[in-house]
Coordinates of C-alpha atoms in Angstrom, one line a residue:
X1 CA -7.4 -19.4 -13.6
X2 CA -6.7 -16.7 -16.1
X3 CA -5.1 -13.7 -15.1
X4 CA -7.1 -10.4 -15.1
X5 CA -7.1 -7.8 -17.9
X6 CA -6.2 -5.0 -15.7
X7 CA -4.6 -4.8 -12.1
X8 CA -4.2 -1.4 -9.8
X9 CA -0.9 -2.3 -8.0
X10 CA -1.3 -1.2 -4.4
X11 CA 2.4 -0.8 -3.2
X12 CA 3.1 0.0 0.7
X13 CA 5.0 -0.6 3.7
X14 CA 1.7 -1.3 5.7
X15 CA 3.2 -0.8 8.6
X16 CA 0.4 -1.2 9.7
X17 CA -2.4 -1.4 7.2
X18 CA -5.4 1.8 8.3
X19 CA -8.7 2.9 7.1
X20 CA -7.2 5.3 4.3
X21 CA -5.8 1.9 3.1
X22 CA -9.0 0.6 2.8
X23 CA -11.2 3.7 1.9
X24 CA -8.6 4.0 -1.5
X25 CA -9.2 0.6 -2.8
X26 CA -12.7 0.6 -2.5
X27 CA -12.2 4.3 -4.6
X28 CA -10.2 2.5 -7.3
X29 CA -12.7 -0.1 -7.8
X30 CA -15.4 1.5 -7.7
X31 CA -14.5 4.3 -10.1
X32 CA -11.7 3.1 -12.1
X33 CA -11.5 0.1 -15.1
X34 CA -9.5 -2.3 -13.2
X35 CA -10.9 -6.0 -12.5
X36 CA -8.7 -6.3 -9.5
X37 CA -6.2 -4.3 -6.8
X38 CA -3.3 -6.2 -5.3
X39 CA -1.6 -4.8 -2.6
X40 CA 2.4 -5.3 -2.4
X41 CA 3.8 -5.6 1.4
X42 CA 7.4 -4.0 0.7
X43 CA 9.5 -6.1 1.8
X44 CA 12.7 -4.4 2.3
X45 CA 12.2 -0.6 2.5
X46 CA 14.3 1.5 0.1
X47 CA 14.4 3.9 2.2
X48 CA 15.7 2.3 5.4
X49 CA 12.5 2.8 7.4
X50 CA 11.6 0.3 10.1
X51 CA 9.4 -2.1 9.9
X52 CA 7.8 -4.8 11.8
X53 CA 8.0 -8.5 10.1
X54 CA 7.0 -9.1 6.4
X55 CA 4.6 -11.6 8.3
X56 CA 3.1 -9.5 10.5
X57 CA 2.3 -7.1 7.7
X58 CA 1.0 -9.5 5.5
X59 CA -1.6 -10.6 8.3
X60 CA -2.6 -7.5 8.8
X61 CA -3.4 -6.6 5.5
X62 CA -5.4 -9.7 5.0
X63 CA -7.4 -8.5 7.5
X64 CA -7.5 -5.3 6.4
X65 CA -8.7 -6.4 2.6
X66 CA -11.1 -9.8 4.2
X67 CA -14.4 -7.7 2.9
X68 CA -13.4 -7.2 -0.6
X69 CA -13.5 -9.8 -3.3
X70 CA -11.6 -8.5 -6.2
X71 CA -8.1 -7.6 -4.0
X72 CA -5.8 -10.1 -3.2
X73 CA -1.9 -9.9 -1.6
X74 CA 1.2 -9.9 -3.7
X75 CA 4.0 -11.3 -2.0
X76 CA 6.2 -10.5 -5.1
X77 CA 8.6 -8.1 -3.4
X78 CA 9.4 -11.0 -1.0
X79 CA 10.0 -13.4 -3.4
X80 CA 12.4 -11.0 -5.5
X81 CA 14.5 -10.2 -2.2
X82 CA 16.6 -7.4 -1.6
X83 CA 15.8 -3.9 -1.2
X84 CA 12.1 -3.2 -2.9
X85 CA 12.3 -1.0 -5.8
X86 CA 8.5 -0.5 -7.6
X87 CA 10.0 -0.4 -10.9
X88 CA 11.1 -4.0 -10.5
X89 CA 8.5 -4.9 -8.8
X90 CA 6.1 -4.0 -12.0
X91 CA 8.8 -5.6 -14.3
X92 CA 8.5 -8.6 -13.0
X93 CA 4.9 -8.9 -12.6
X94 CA 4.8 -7.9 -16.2
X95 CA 7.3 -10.7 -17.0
X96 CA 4.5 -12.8 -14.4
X97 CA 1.6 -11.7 -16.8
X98 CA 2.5 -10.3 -20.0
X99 CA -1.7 -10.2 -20.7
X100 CA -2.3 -8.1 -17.8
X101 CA -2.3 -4.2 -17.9
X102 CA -1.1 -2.7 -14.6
X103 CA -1.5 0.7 -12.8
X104 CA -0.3 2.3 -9.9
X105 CA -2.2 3.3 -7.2
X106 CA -0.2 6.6 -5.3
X107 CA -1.2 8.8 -3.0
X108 CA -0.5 12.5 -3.4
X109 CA 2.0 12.7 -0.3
X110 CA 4.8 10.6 -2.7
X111 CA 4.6 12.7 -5.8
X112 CA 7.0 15.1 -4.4
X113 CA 9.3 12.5 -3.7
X114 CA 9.5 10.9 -7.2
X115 CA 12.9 11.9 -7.7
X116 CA 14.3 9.8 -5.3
X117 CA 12.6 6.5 -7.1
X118 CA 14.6 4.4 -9.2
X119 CA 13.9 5.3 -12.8
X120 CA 10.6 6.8 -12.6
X121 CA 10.1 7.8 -15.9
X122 CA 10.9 4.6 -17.2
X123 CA 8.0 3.1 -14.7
X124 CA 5.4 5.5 -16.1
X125 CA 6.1 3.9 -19.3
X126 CA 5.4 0.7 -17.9
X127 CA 2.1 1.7 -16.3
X128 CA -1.2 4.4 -15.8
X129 CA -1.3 6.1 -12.4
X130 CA -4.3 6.4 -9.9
X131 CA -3.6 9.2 -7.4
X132 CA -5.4 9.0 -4.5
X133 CA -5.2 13.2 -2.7
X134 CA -4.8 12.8 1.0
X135 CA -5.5 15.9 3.2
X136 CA -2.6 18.4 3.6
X137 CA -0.9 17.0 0.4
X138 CA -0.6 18.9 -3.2
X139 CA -1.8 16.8 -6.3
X140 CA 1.6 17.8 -8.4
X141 CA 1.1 17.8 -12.2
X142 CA 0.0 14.4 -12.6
X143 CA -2.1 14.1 -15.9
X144 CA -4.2 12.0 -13.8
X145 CA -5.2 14.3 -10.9
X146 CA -7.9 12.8 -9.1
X147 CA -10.4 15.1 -7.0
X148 CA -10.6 12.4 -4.1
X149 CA -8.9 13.4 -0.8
X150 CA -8.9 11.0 2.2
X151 CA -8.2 12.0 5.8
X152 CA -4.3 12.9 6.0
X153 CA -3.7 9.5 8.6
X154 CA -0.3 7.6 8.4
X155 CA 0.9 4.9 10.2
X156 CA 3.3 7.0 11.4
X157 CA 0.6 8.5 13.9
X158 CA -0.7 5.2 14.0
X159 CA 2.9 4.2 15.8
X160 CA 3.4 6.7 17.5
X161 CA 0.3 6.7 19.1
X162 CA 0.7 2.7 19.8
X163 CA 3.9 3.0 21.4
X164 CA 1.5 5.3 24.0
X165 CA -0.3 3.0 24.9
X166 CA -3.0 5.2 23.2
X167 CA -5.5 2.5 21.4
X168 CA -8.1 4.9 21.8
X169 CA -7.2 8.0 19.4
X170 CA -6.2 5.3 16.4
X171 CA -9.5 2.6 17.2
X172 CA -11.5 4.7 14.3
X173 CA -8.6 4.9 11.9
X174 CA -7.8 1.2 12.3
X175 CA -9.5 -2.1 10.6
X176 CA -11.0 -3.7 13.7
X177 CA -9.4 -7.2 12.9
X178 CA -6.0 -5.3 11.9
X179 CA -6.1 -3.9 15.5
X180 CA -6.5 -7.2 17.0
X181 CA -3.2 -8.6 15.1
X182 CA -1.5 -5.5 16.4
X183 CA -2.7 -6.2 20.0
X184 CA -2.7 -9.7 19.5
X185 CA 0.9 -9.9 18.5
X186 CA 2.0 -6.7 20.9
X187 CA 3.2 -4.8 17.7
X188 CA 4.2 -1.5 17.7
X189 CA 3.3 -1.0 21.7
X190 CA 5.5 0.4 23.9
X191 CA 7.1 -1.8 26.6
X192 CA 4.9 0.0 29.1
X193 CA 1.5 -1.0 27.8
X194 CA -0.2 -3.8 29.3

């Protein structure tokens, strides 16, 4: 199987996986010149946030990406161990496939927080940026503002509203299947729910 001429690199903690997940990639197929998107589970966050098991996220973003034909998992940042930096994450995926272009799907929320990547001018060297606007968030000076903007939902709400017990006010922000993981595998619930 060759490798494709041009991948959108989906990077997250998907912790969990929701519909502004989903609702992006579909945007980035459908309106950018990429044959594929491959989203990257982090798997150790830089950042020292929480998260539930690299296998738990990876489920749940299968689920969350069963409908679509041209995205697949990465499970690169696993593989390279250690704290989960994007711009080796990209170097080695160029190393991976030196015929393959790669871009970066962001969303507006982390362009103010660019100085706290490792070496980010060097990565947008290495690669084009997609910025996908989220409610509530400023586009920044990218050259390649984008005039989409998707509901401003995090997984931080998401969690919080889990460990509530509160399945209700996330259901419509959530992948059915994704939601079944999560209740499946009691992730994220408080250890009052039943």
């Amino acid at each position: 199987m060759t490798d494709p001429q041009h991948v959108a690199l989906f990077g997250g903690s998907f912790n969990p996986p929701h519909v502004c997940h989903t609702l992006a990639t579909l945007w980035v197929l459908q309106t950018q010149p990429v044959d594929e998107v491959w989203w990257i589970p982090t798997y150790q966050h830089a950042f020292n946030k929480d998260l539930a098991s690299f296998e738990a996220r990876k489920a749940m973003c299968q689920a969350a990406i069963a409908p679509f034909r041209d995205v697949r998992i990465s499970e690169i940042e696993r593989e390279l161990g250690g704290e989960s930096r994007t711009i080796d994450t990209v170097s080695a995926l160029k190393e991976r496939h030196p015929h393959t272009r790669f871009s970066l799907v962001v969303g507006a929320d982390i362009l103010s927080e660019v100085d706290r990547w490792k070496r980010w001018d060097e990565l947008m060297e290495m690669v084009n940026l997609i910025v996908v606007g989220r409610r509530g968030h400023a586009m920044g000076t990218s050259p390649d503002k984008i005039d989409l903007e998707l509901p401003d939902i995090s997984s931080t709400i998401i969690r919080d509203a889990l460990a509530r017990c509160d399945y209700e006010s996330v259901r419509a922000w959530i992948p059915a299947d994704v939601l079944d993981i999560i209740d499946h595998h009691q992730l994220y619930l408080g250890t009052h729910c039943a």
